[in-house]
Each structure stands twice: as C-alpha cells, then as structure tokens.
Coordinates of C-alpha atoms in Angstrom, one line a residue:
M1 CA -25.3 -33.0 32.4
T2 CA -27.6 -32.6 35.5
I3 CA -31.6 -30.5 35.4
D4 CA -29.3 -28.0 37.6
D5 CA -27.3 -27.0 34.3
I6 CA -30.3 -26.4 32.0
K7 CA -32.0 -24.4 34.8
S8 CA -28.4 -22.4 34.9
I9 CA -28.8 -22.1 30.7
I10 CA -32.0 -20.5 31.0
K11 CA -32.4 -18.9 33.8
S12 CA -32.8 -15.5 30.8
D13 CA -35.1 -15.7 29.0
E14 CA -34.3 -16.4 25.2
T15 CA -31.2 -14.9 23.9
R16 CA -28.5 -14.7 20.5
T17 CA -27.1 -18.2 22.1
L18 CA -30.4 -19.2 23.6
E19 CA -33.6 -21.0 21.7
L20 CA -36.6 -22.5 23.6
K21 CA -38.4 -25.3 22.1
K22 CA -42.0 -26.6 24.0
T23 CA -42.0 -30.2 22.3
T24 CA -40.5 -32.2 19.4
G25 CA -43.3 -30.6 17.6
E26 CA -41.4 -27.4 17.1
L27 CA -38.5 -29.3 15.8
K28 CA -38.5 -28.0 12.4
D29 CA -38.8 -24.1 14.4
G30 CA -35.8 -24.9 15.7
M31 CA -33.7 -26.3 12.7
H32 CA -34.2 -23.1 11.6
S33 CA -32.0 -21.8 14.9
A34 CA -29.6 -24.4 15.1
C35 CA -28.9 -23.0 11.2
A36 CA -28.6 -19.7 12.5
F37 CA -26.4 -20.4 15.6
L38 CA -23.7 -21.8 13.1
N39 CA -23.7 -19.5 11.6
T40 CA -24.2 -16.6 14.4
D41 CA -22.7 -17.4 17.3
G42 CA -23.3 -20.8 18.1
G43 CA -25.7 -21.1 21.1
W44 CA -28.1 -23.8 23.2
L45 CA -31.8 -25.6 21.3
I46 CA -33.1 -26.7 24.1
I47 CA -36.6 -28.8 23.4
G48 CA -38.8 -29.4 26.5
V49 CA -39.0 -26.1 27.9
A50 CA -42.0 -23.6 28.0
P51 CA -40.1 -19.9 26.6
T52 CA -42.8 -17.9 27.6
S53 CA -42.7 -19.3 31.6
L54 CA -39.6 -21.0 31.6
K55 CA -41.0 -23.6 33.3
I56 CA -38.9 -27.2 32.6
V57 CA -41.5 -29.8 31.8
G58 CA -39.8 -32.2 29.0
Q59 CA -41.3 -34.7 27.2
Q60 CA -41.5 -38.1 27.0
V61 CA -38.7 -39.8 24.5
T62 CA -39.3 -42.3 22.4
D63 CA -37.0 -44.3 19.9
N64 CA -39.0 -42.9 17.1
T65 CA -38.5 -39.5 19.1
R66 CA -34.7 -40.1 18.6
R67 CA -34.8 -40.8 14.9
E68 CA -37.0 -38.0 14.4
I69 CA -34.1 -34.9 15.7
A70 CA -31.5 -37.4 13.8
G71 CA -33.8 -37.0 10.6
A72 CA -34.2 -33.4 11.5
L73 CA -30.2 -32.6 12.0
T74 CA -29.8 -34.4 8.7
S75 CA -31.5 -30.8 7.0
L76 CA -28.1 -29.0 8.1
E77 CA -25.2 -29.0 5.6
P78 CA -22.3 -29.0 5.8
A79 CA -23.4 -32.3 7.8
V80 CA -22.6 -31.5 11.6
D81 CA -21.9 -33.8 14.4
I82 CA -24.4 -32.5 17.5
K83 CA -24.2 -34.5 20.2
V84 CA -27.6 -34.9 21.8
E85 CA -28.7 -34.7 25.5
Y86 CA -31.3 -36.4 27.7
I87 CA -31.8 -35.0 30.9
D88 CA -34.5 -36.7 33.3
V89 CA -36.8 -34.2 35.0
P90 CA -37.6 -34.8 38.4
E91 CA -40.7 -33.3 39.1
H92 CA -42.0 -35.2 35.9
P93 CA -41.0 -38.3 35.7
G94 CA -40.8 -39.9 32.5
N95 CA -40.6 -36.9 30.9
Q96 CA -36.7 -35.5 30.0
V97 CA -35.0 -32.2 28.4
I98 CA -33.5 -32.2 25.0
A99 CA -30.2 -29.8 25.0
M100 CA -28.0 -29.7 21.8
Y101 CA -25.1 -27.3 21.7
F102 CA -24.2 -26.0 18.4
E103 CA -21.0 -24.4 17.8
P104 CA -20.3 -20.9 16.2
W105 CA -19.1 -19.3 12.9
V106 CA -15.6 -19.6 12.2
W107 CA -14.3 -17.3 9.8
G108 CA -13.6 -18.9 6.3
H109 CA -16.2 -21.8 6.5
T110 CA -18.5 -22.7 4.4
P111 CA -21.7 -21.2 6.0
F112 CA -24.8 -23.7 6.9
T113 CA -28.5 -23.8 5.1
C114 CA -31.2 -25.7 6.4
N115 CA -32.9 -27.5 4.3
G116 CA -31.1 -25.3 1.3
R117 CA -30.8 -22.1 3.6
P118 CA -29.4 -20.0 5.6
Y119 CA -30.4 -19.0 8.8
Y120 CA -28.7 -16.3 11.0
K121 CA -29.1 -14.7 14.8
V122 CA -30.5 -10.6 14.6
E123 CA -30.3 -10.3 18.1
S124 CA -33.3 -13.8 20.1
T125 CA -34.5 -13.4 15.9
T126 CA -33.8 -16.7 13.9
K127 CA -33.9 -14.6 10.2
V128 CA -32.5 -16.1 6.6
M129 CA -30.1 -14.8 5.9
P130 CA -28.8 -12.2 2.9
R131 CA -28.1 -13.4 -0.3
E132 CA -24.9 -10.8 -0.4
M133 CA -24.0 -11.8 3.1
Y134 CA -24.1 -16.0 1.7
E135 CA -22.0 -15.4 -0.8
E136 CA -19.3 -13.5 1.3
R137 CA -19.6 -16.1 3.3
L138 CA -18.9 -18.8 0.1
R139 CA -16.1 -16.5 -0.8
Q140 CA -14.2 -16.7 1.9
S141 CA -14.2 -20.4 2.0
K142 CA -13.8 -21.6 -1.6
P143 CA -11.7 -18.1 -3.2
Q144 CA -10.5 -20.8 -5.6
Y145 CA -13.6 -20.9 -7.6
F146 CA -15.4 -17.8 -6.0
A147 CA -13.2 -14.8 -5.9
W148 CA -13.2 -12.5 -8.0
E149 CA -9.3 -12.2 -8.3
R150 CA -9.5 -15.8 -9.1
Q151 CA -12.1 -15.8 -12.1
E152 CA -10.9 -16.4 -15.8
A153 CA -10.2 -12.2 -17.7
D154 CA -12.3 -12.2 -20.8
G155 CA -11.2 -11.5 -23.3
I156 CA -7.0 -10.3 -22.3
T157 CA -4.3 -11.7 -23.0
V158 CA -0.7 -11.8 -22.1
A159 CA 0.2 -9.5 -25.5
D160 CA -2.8 -7.4 -23.3
L161 CA -0.7 -6.8 -20.5
D162 CA 2.0 -4.0 -19.6
E163 CA 5.4 -5.8 -19.8
D164 CA 7.6 -2.8 -18.3
R165 CA 4.8 -3.1 -15.3
I166 CA 5.4 -6.2 -15.0
R167 CA 9.7 -6.5 -15.6
G168 CA 10.1 -2.7 -12.9
A169 CA 7.8 -4.8 -10.0
V170 CA 9.5 -7.3 -10.1
R171 CA 13.6 -5.4 -10.4
L172 CA 12.0 -3.7 -7.5
G173 CA 10.8 -7.4 -5.7
I174 CA 15.0 -8.7 -6.5
E175 CA 16.0 -5.4 -4.9
G176 CA 14.4 -5.8 -2.0
G177 CA 14.9 -9.2 -1.1
R178 CA 11.8 -10.3 -2.2
L179 CA 12.7 -12.4 -5.5
N180 CA 15.2 -14.2 -6.7
E181 CA 17.4 -12.5 -9.1
A182 CA 16.7 -15.0 -12.0
A183 CA 13.6 -14.3 -11.8
M184 CA 14.1 -10.8 -14.0
T185 CA 15.1 -12.7 -16.8
E186 CA 12.2 -15.9 -17.2
P187 CA 9.8 -15.4 -19.8
I188 CA 7.1 -13.2 -18.7
E189 CA 4.6 -16.1 -19.4
T190 CA 6.6 -18.8 -16.0
L191 CA 6.5 -15.0 -14.2
L192 CA 3.0 -14.6 -14.3
Q193 CA 2.4 -18.7 -14.0
K194 CA 4.6 -18.4 -9.8
S195 CA 2.3 -16.0 -9.3
E196 CA -1.2 -17.9 -10.4
L197 CA -1.8 -14.8 -11.6
L198 CA -1.9 -17.4 -15.1
N199 CA -3.5 -20.7 -15.0
D200 CA -3.3 -22.8 -18.1
G201 CA -2.8 -20.8 -20.3
K202 CA -5.4 -17.9 -19.2
L203 CA -5.6 -14.9 -17.4
N204 CA -7.1 -14.3 -14.0
N205 CA -8.9 -10.9 -13.2
A206 CA -5.8 -10.3 -10.8
A207 CA -3.6 -10.2 -13.9
V208 CA -5.8 -7.7 -15.7
M209 CA -5.9 -5.2 -12.4
L210 CA -1.9 -5.7 -11.9
F211 CA -0.8 -5.0 -15.4
S212 CA -3.7 -5.4 -18.0
K213 CA -3.9 -2.7 -20.4
K214 CA -6.8 -3.6 -22.1
L215 CA -10.0 -2.5 -19.2
Y216 CA -12.6 -3.1 -21.9
G217 CA -15.3 -5.1 -20.0
Y218 CA -13.8 -3.9 -16.2
P219 CA -15.5 -0.3 -14.4
Q220 CA -14.3 -1.0 -11.6
L221 CA -10.1 0.0 -12.2
R222 CA -11.4 3.2 -12.0
L223 CA -10.1 5.8 -9.3
R224 CA -12.5 8.9 -8.4
M225 CA -10.8 12.2 -7.3
A226 CA -12.0 15.6 -6.3
R227 CA -10.8 19.2 -4.8
F228 CA -13.9 20.5 -3.2
R229 CA -14.0 23.6 -2.2
G230 CA -14.4 24.3 2.5
T231 CA -15.1 21.5 4.1
G232 CA -18.9 19.3 2.8
K233 CA -19.3 18.8 -1.1
N234 CA -21.7 21.6 -2.6
E235 CA -18.8 22.8 -5.4
F236 CA -15.8 21.4 -6.7
G237 CA -12.4 22.7 -7.4
D238 CA -11.3 20.3 -9.5
N239 CA -13.0 16.5 -10.7
Q240 CA -10.9 13.7 -12.2
Q241 CA -11.1 10.4 -13.0
A242 CA -8.9 8.2 -14.2
E243 CA -9.1 4.5 -15.3
G244 CA -6.1 2.0 -15.1
N245 CA -4.5 -1.2 -13.4
F246 CA -3.0 -1.0 -10.1
F247 CA 0.6 1.3 -10.9
D248 CA -1.8 3.9 -13.2
L249 CA -3.8 4.7 -10.8
L250 CA -1.4 4.7 -7.8
D251 CA 0.8 6.6 -10.3
A252 CA -2.5 9.3 -10.6
G253 CA -4.2 9.0 -7.6
M254 CA -0.3 10.3 -6.2
S255 CA -0.2 13.0 -8.9
F256 CA -3.2 14.6 -7.4
L257 CA -2.6 14.5 -4.3
F258 CA 1.0 16.2 -4.7
K259 CA -1.2 18.8 -6.3
H260 CA -3.7 20.2 -4.5
L261 CA -1.8 19.6 -0.5
N262 CA 0.7 22.3 0.6
L263 CA 4.0 22.0 0.6
S264 CA 6.2 23.2 2.8
G265 CA 10.0 24.1 4.3
K266 CA 11.7 23.5 7.1
I267 CA 15.5 23.5 7.4
V268 CA 16.8 20.1 8.7
G269 CA 20.5 20.9 9.7
L270 CA 22.6 22.9 6.7
R271 CA 19.8 21.8 4.2
R272 CA 16.5 23.2 4.4
M273 CA 13.7 20.1 3.4
E274 CA 10.1 20.6 1.4
Q275 CA 7.8 17.2 2.5
L276 CA 4.0 17.7 1.5
E277 CA 1.8 18.2 4.7
I278 CA 0.7 15.3 5.0
P279 CA 3.4 12.6 4.9
V280 CA 3.6 11.1 0.9
E281 CA 4.6 7.7 3.3
A282 CA 1.2 7.4 4.6
L283 CA -1.0 9.1 1.9
R284 CA 0.8 6.0 -0.9
E285 CA 0.5 3.2 1.9
T286 CA -3.6 3.9 2.6
L287 CA -3.7 4.5 -1.3
V288 CA -1.8 0.9 -2.1
N289 CA -4.2 -0.8 0.6
S290 CA -7.5 0.8 -0.5
L291 CA -6.2 -0.5 -4.2
C292 CA -5.3 -3.8 -2.8
H293 CA -7.8 -4.8 -0.6
R294 CA -10.8 -3.1 -2.1
R295 CA -13.8 -5.4 -3.3
Y296 CA -13.9 -5.8 -7.4
D297 CA -16.6 -8.1 -6.9
Q298 CA -18.6 -5.0 -7.0
P299 CA -18.5 -3.0 -10.5
G300 CA -20.8 -0.5 -10.1
T301 CA -17.8 1.2 -7.2
S302 CA -14.3 2.5 -7.0
V303 CA -11.7 3.8 -4.9
G304 CA -12.3 7.5 -3.8
I305 CA -10.1 10.2 -3.1
A306 CA -11.5 13.5 -1.7
V307 CA -9.1 16.7 -1.0
Y308 CA -11.0 19.2 1.6
D309 CA -9.6 22.3 3.2
D310 CA -9.9 21.0 6.2
R311 CA -9.1 17.5 5.7
V312 CA -8.1 13.9 3.3
E313 CA -10.5 11.1 3.2
I314 CA -9.2 8.1 1.0
E315 CA -12.6 5.5 0.8
N316 CA -12.3 2.4 -0.6
P317 CA -15.4 -0.7 -1.2
G318 CA -16.1 -3.0 0.2
A319 CA -15.7 -3.8 5.0
L320 CA -12.6 -4.5 7.2
P321 CA -12.5 -8.0 8.1
P322 CA -14.4 -9.9 11.0
E323 CA -11.8 -9.6 13.3
L324 CA -10.8 -5.6 12.9
T325 CA -13.1 -2.5 14.0
P326 CA -11.8 1.4 13.2
E327 CA -10.2 1.2 16.7
T328 CA -8.6 -2.0 16.6
I329 CA -7.1 -1.6 13.5
K330 CA -4.2 0.6 14.8
Q331 CA -3.5 -2.3 17.2
P332 CA -0.9 -4.6 16.6
H333 CA -2.8 -7.3 14.3
N334 CA -1.9 -9.9 11.3
S335 CA -2.8 -9.8 7.7
H336 CA -6.3 -10.4 6.0
P337 CA -6.7 -9.9 2.5
Y338 CA -9.4 -9.9 0.5
N339 CA -7.5 -10.4 -2.2
P340 CA -5.0 -12.9 -1.9
L341 CA -3.0 -13.0 -4.8
I342 CA -3.0 -9.5 -5.6
A343 CA -1.8 -8.5 -1.9
T344 CA 1.0 -11.6 -2.8
F345 CA 2.3 -10.4 -5.9
L346 CA 2.6 -6.4 -4.5
Y347 CA 4.1 -8.1 -1.6
R348 CA 6.6 -9.2 -3.5
S349 CA 7.6 -6.0 -5.3
T350 CA 7.9 -4.7 -2.2
F351 CA 4.3 -2.3 -3.0
L352 CA 3.0 -4.2 0.3
E353 CA 3.7 -6.3 3.8
S354 CA 2.4 -9.3 4.6
W355 CA 2.2 -8.9 8.5
G356 CA -0.1 -6.2 9.4
S357 CA 2.0 -3.6 9.8
G358 CA 1.2 -1.1 7.0
V359 CA -1.5 1.1 9.5
R360 CA 1.0 1.2 11.8
R361 CA 3.3 2.5 9.6
I362 CA 1.6 5.2 8.1
I363 CA 0.6 6.2 12.5
D364 CA 4.2 7.0 11.9
S365 CA 4.8 8.6 9.2
C366 CA 1.9 10.9 10.5
I367 CA 3.8 11.3 14.2
A368 CA 7.1 11.7 12.8
A369 CA 5.7 14.7 10.7
G370 CA 4.1 16.5 13.7
V371 CA 0.3 15.6 11.5
E372 CA -2.5 13.4 13.9
E373 CA -2.9 10.3 13.6
P374 CA -5.3 9.5 11.1
V375 CA -8.9 8.2 12.1
W376 CA -10.2 4.9 9.8
Q377 CA -14.7 5.0 9.4
T378 CA -17.1 2.2 8.1
N379 CA -20.4 2.1 6.2
P380 CA -21.6 -1.0 5.2
N381 CA -20.7 -0.3 2.0
F382 CA -16.9 1.9 3.0
V383 CA -14.1 1.9 4.5
W384 CA -12.1 4.9 3.8
V385 CA -9.0 6.8 6.2
T386 CA -8.9 10.7 7.0
F387 CA -6.2 12.2 7.6
K388 CA -6.7 16.2 9.2
R389 CA -5.1 19.1 7.4
P390 CA -2.5 21.0 9.5
A391 CA -4.0 24.5 10.1
D392 CA -1.0 26.4 8.5
K393 CA -1.2 25.6 4.9
S394 CA 0.8 28.0 3.5
S395 CA 3.0 26.4 0.3
Y396 CA 6.2 26.9 -0.6
T397 CA 6.7 27.1 -4.6
Q398 CA 10.5 27.6 -6.0
L399 CA 9.5 27.8 -9.5
R400 CA 6.5 29.4 -11.8
E401 CA 4.2 27.3 -13.2
G402 CA 2.9 27.0 -16.4
T403 CA 1.5 25.3 -19.7
T404 CA -1.1 22.2 -19.4
T405 CA -0.5 19.5 -20.3
T406 CA -2.2 15.7 -21.1
Q407 CA -1.0 12.6 -19.1
K408 CA -2.3 9.3 -20.5
A409 CA -3.1 6.9 -17.6
G410 CA -4.2 3.6 -18.4
G411 CA -6.6 5.3 -21.2
S412 CA -8.5 7.8 -19.8
T413 CA -6.7 11.3 -20.7
I414 CA -6.2 13.8 -17.0
K415 CA -5.6 17.4 -17.0
K416 CA -2.6 18.8 -15.3
Q417 CA -0.3 21.7 -15.2
G418 CA 3.1 21.4 -16.5
V419 CA 6.0 23.5 -15.7
K420 CA 7.9 26.2 -17.8
A421 CA 11.6 28.0 -17.2
Q422 CA 11.6 30.8 -14.6
K423 CA 13.1 34.0 -16.6
E424 CA 14.1 36.9 -16.2
P425 CA 12.3 39.5 -14.9
S426 CA 12.7 42.3 -17.4
S427 CA 13.9 45.3 -16.2
K428 CA 14.2 49.9 -16.6
K429 CA 17.2 50.1 -14.7
E430 CA 20.5 50.9 -16.3
P431 CA 22.4 47.8 -16.2
S432 CA 25.0 47.8 -13.4
S433 CA 28.4 46.5 -13.4
K434 CA 28.4 44.3 -10.6
K435 CA 26.9 41.3 -10.9
E436 CA 25.5 38.6 -8.7
P437 CA 27.1 35.8 -7.0
S438 CA 25.3 32.8 -8.9
S439 CA 24.4 31.8 -5.7
K440 CA 22.9 34.0 -4.7
K441 CA 20.7 33.5 -8.2
E442 CA 17.5 30.6 -8.1
P443 CA 17.8 28.0 -10.0
S444 CA 16.0 27.4 -13.1
L445 CA 15.0 24.6 -15.3
N446 CA 16.3 23.7 -18.4
K447 CA 14.7 21.7 -21.2
Q448 CA 16.7 19.1 -19.7
V449 CA 15.6 19.0 -16.5
L450 CA 12.4 20.1 -17.5
K451 CA 11.9 16.7 -20.3
L452 CA 13.6 15.0 -17.1
M453 CA 10.3 15.8 -14.7
E454 CA 8.4 14.5 -17.4
V455 CA 8.6 11.4 -18.2
M456 CA 9.1 11.1 -14.1
N457 CA 7.0 10.1 -10.9
F458 CA 7.2 9.2 -7.1
E459 CA 8.5 5.3 -7.8
Y460 CA 12.1 5.1 -7.9
L461 CA 13.4 4.4 -11.0
S462 CA 17.6 3.4 -12.6
A463 CA 19.3 6.1 -15.2
L464 CA 18.7 2.6 -18.0
E465 CA 15.0 3.1 -17.5
L466 CA 14.8 7.3 -17.3
M467 CA 17.7 6.8 -19.7
N468 CA 15.2 5.1 -22.6
L469 CA 12.3 7.2 -21.5
C470 CA 14.1 10.3 -22.2
G471 CA 15.2 8.4 -25.8
L472 CA 18.4 8.6 -25.3
K473 CA 21.2 6.5 -25.8
T474 CA 24.7 8.6 -24.9
R475 CA 25.3 7.2 -20.9
F476 CA 27.6 10.5 -21.0
R477 CA 25.0 13.5 -22.2
F478 CA 22.8 12.5 -20.3
R479 CA 24.8 12.2 -16.8
V480 CA 26.1 15.6 -17.7
N481 CA 22.6 17.1 -19.1
Y482 CA 20.2 16.1 -17.5
L483 CA 21.0 14.0 -14.3
E484 CA 23.9 15.7 -12.0
P485 CA 21.4 19.6 -13.5
A486 CA 18.8 17.9 -11.3
L487 CA 20.1 16.5 -9.2
K488 CA 22.5 19.9 -8.5
M489 CA 18.7 21.4 -8.1
G490 CA 16.6 19.0 -5.9
I491 CA 14.6 18.1 -8.3
I492 CA 15.9 13.9 -8.2
E493 CA 17.3 12.7 -5.2
R494 CA 19.4 8.8 -5.1
K495 CA 17.6 6.2 -3.6
Y496 CA 20.9 5.7 -1.9
P497 CA 21.5 9.6 -1.5
E498 CA 25.4 7.9 0.5
Q499 CA 26.6 5.8 -1.5
P500 CA 25.7 7.4 -4.7
N501 CA 27.7 4.2 -6.7
H502 CA 25.2 2.3 -5.6
P503 CA 24.6 -1.6 -7.4
Y504 CA 21.3 -1.0 -7.3
Q505 CA 21.3 2.9 -7.7
R506 CA 17.8 4.1 -8.4
Y507 CA 15.8 8.3 -9.3
R508 CA 13.2 9.6 -8.3
L509 CA 11.5 13.4 -8.0
T510 CA 11.6 15.0 -5.0
E511 CA 8.6 16.2 -2.9
K512 CA 8.9 19.7 -4.2
A513 CA 9.4 18.4 -7.6
M514 CA 6.4 17.0 -7.6
H515 CA 4.6 19.6 -6.5
I516 CA 5.9 22.0 -8.9
K517 CA 4.9 19.2 -11.8
Y518 CA 1.0 18.8 -10.5
S519 CA 0.3 21.8 -9.2
K520 CA -1.6 24.4 -11.2
E521 CA -2.8 28.5 -11.3
E522 CA -6.4 28.8 -11.1
K523 CA -7.2 31.0 -14.7

C-alpha cells in the first residue's frame, strides 16, 4: 500500500466504512470502530489523518507503538488476524500512517465484541449494538445452544404428544417419497430422535410446537383471527383465537378463511367448479410459512389472520432473512428457515419445500386463478402478506346453513356454523301428478354425509382413517352410505381422481364443502 492509496481511500469524509484517527492516542475509540466494522459492512481504520481537514500527517512509530496496537487488537473477540500496514508520509519524514482493514460481518457468524461490548455502525457513527440484535446474531451463530426450537421442553413428555398427528405426518412423507416406508412402523421415540426432536429422552420446543397436546407455558402457540367490517380495524365482525400445535393452528386458520371468504362457481369443460375467491393453495402455503418461520422466542406475539372487505392479511412475528427484502423475495432465492428443525420436519412430511419455492407457488396459484399477486411487507417486528380480494364478491352456496357447533383446537373452543340437511319447502299447491326428474332436484345432505363433513377438513385422509373417525367398522357400509354419496354430491374429492383404486388414495372436503361447513348466517 502506498500513500496514493491512502489518499484515494480518504478522499471523502468519514463514512460507514471509514474511520480516521489522528494518533494512536485515540486507539481505544478506534477499536470500538473496528468492532463496529466487523459487525457491519467492514471498513478501514486509518491512524495519522486529521478527520476534519483530511490532512495526512502520520506519526512516529516505535516498537512500543506496534506493541500497543497488537494489544488493542486482542480486545476484539472472537480473535481476528488483521494485517497492520505502515506507510511512509513523504511530506513528513519519519512519520507513518497506520492502516487496518476489517472484513464485513457474515450472517450466521458469531458477533464481535470489544472488551466484552458489541458495537455496530449506524451510517458513519459507532454505536453499542442493541441487546436484541446481539442476541439474535448469537442465536443464529450457535443455534444448537441458543435457538428456541432446540431448548428443552419444560414439563412435557412423549405421552403429551399427539401420536395420530405424528403418524399422519409420517404417512404423508412416505407418500411424497421423502421418508422410507419403514418409518411407519417405527416407535414414536425413534421417529422423534431421527428428527432431532428428542435428545437423551428429553423433548425440545420444536416437538411441542409440532405435536404437543399440552400447551401450558407456551403462550406463543396461538393464532389470532379477525373479520373486520370495512377496510379498517374499527369494527369486528368476528374475533377468535385458537391455541394448539402446528397442525391444530393450520386447521383453525384455514377453517376461518373458508368461513369468511366467498366461494364462486365457474364452468370448466362440462363441469361446474367452485373455488375460493383467493386460491386455497396460496392461503395455505402462506399460513404454513408463517407458522413455520415465525420467531417463537417472543412469547407475547402470535401469527394473525385479518379479513377485511377488500383484502386478507396474514402476519407473523419476525423479520425476513438479511438476504431478502419484500421486493427480492419474489425472485428465485435459497431457503433461509428461521427454525431449521421445524422446517426440516415439515419438509419431510410434504407440508413445506426446502428450496425457497413457496413464494413462487403462492404467486403462480394467484396468477392461474386470475387474482392479483400478493404483496410482502415488513416492519421491525412483523412480516405480513396481503392478498387483494376480487371486486366481485358474489358467493355461491348450494345448501342452507344451520346448527351451531363447536370445535376444539388444541384446547380452545372455536365457535363455528354447522350445516343441516336441506328440507323441501312446504307448498299449498295441490300435489302434481307428475314428478320432477331426479336430475333436477337439489341434492340434500343426509346424516351420514353430514357426519363425514363434521370429521373431515381440507387435509387428505384415507378411507380407513375416515371410518375410524366416524366410529364405523364395516367397510362396505362406510363406502355405500358415506363415501359414495359424498363423492356424487361433490362434498369430497379424491387425491387421485383418475385412479379411484390408487394404493395411496385419500379424500378431503372440496372447497364448496369447506365453505358450507364453516360459513354461518348473521343472527
């Protein structure tokens, strides 16, 4: 390095990446700036230049000066190997400028401290790093020690987990080719150990978030849901909260959206197709991402769903990874899970992708449905996704709504509207001698199909699982009285419609049925 290089570096005033000191008498403050460079975008610490006039004067450098600089550098932790350069100043014979370059901080590396205190740069100013920022960087650098999901679950054992949820997630992973078929017969403890959810016989918080039925001490395992009248938060039309594990909250959130969004019908080929005004795939993917990637180390916060007249907002506590912004998140990018253990299990069970493709799928499903693509926004505490509702909000409902029921989601009660069978209206006209063709009659829900609707949701289940939920033991009776009528009425749909006898055949409620199940009339 030459004096011309120094002149080039200091040609402008101090910046975010440049700190000037007149002599080594200011070395202590210089090390604070060095620490800030290491924790931010890197930069030059140059000693021997007047910060105000930018005049290069240098200073006398002795062995004692070199030892002083070496000692000052040891105040930085973790230890850094810094090349210290000494450049002669021609205008001041015998004087030298001292220059040190500090590399920028890399996300995921341990944050630096100077004499035990972390510093960072705010524009050209060196500041003590806020505790929350320091702890977050520390958590990212050593997740095995500091991550919430890896901390030992207090007072919760394997017996407190929902085994049906675990087996169901494993089954989906096997069907999706992400788990070996042998996993279906493995003991629960073995499955949890292989997923790093159980260590030395102790569950961690990730296992609680995914599967626990016991929620004491976990206030963050909550979902807020609201339907606002108008476009602001002045008046509630519906206000609910659900508590539970990941699967409970996903079910509760999707049920709420089916309840408050409209269903529209359109003709596709020779069939009438019903779909939600915002694609179900987009809403579900967004809710899964919100539950998976949120900050669970903030117990006073929760994921929220807000439905307005003109939009739907899904928000989660946290922030986007430093590599992403609300604009760049729509571009191809790598996956940056905030909770890697949780994300890995959800990937293996096909609830999540691991290549950062979720955002693209959300956008593509909206484009395919003719709906505006959503918008991502952030503030220091939350990330939220906004879906614009179509201007035409006309809904399509085939069956009447009625009886009020309740549904448990992880211990909390959610009120919702059930469906009762359509009754033929009474008529004072004389009975006609002619009967209307059966094809013109609107199908009605018998008690068997109603029972099927009650136990099902938008997740795929096998015929055997549905039989067990309905309390039946005879496969023939279930098929004739439950399954086939529901298929004919468009209440349920097959996972593999072109292969009715597919070995992994599963069934779920159609969008029309979900809308009917969770919609209710204002009283």
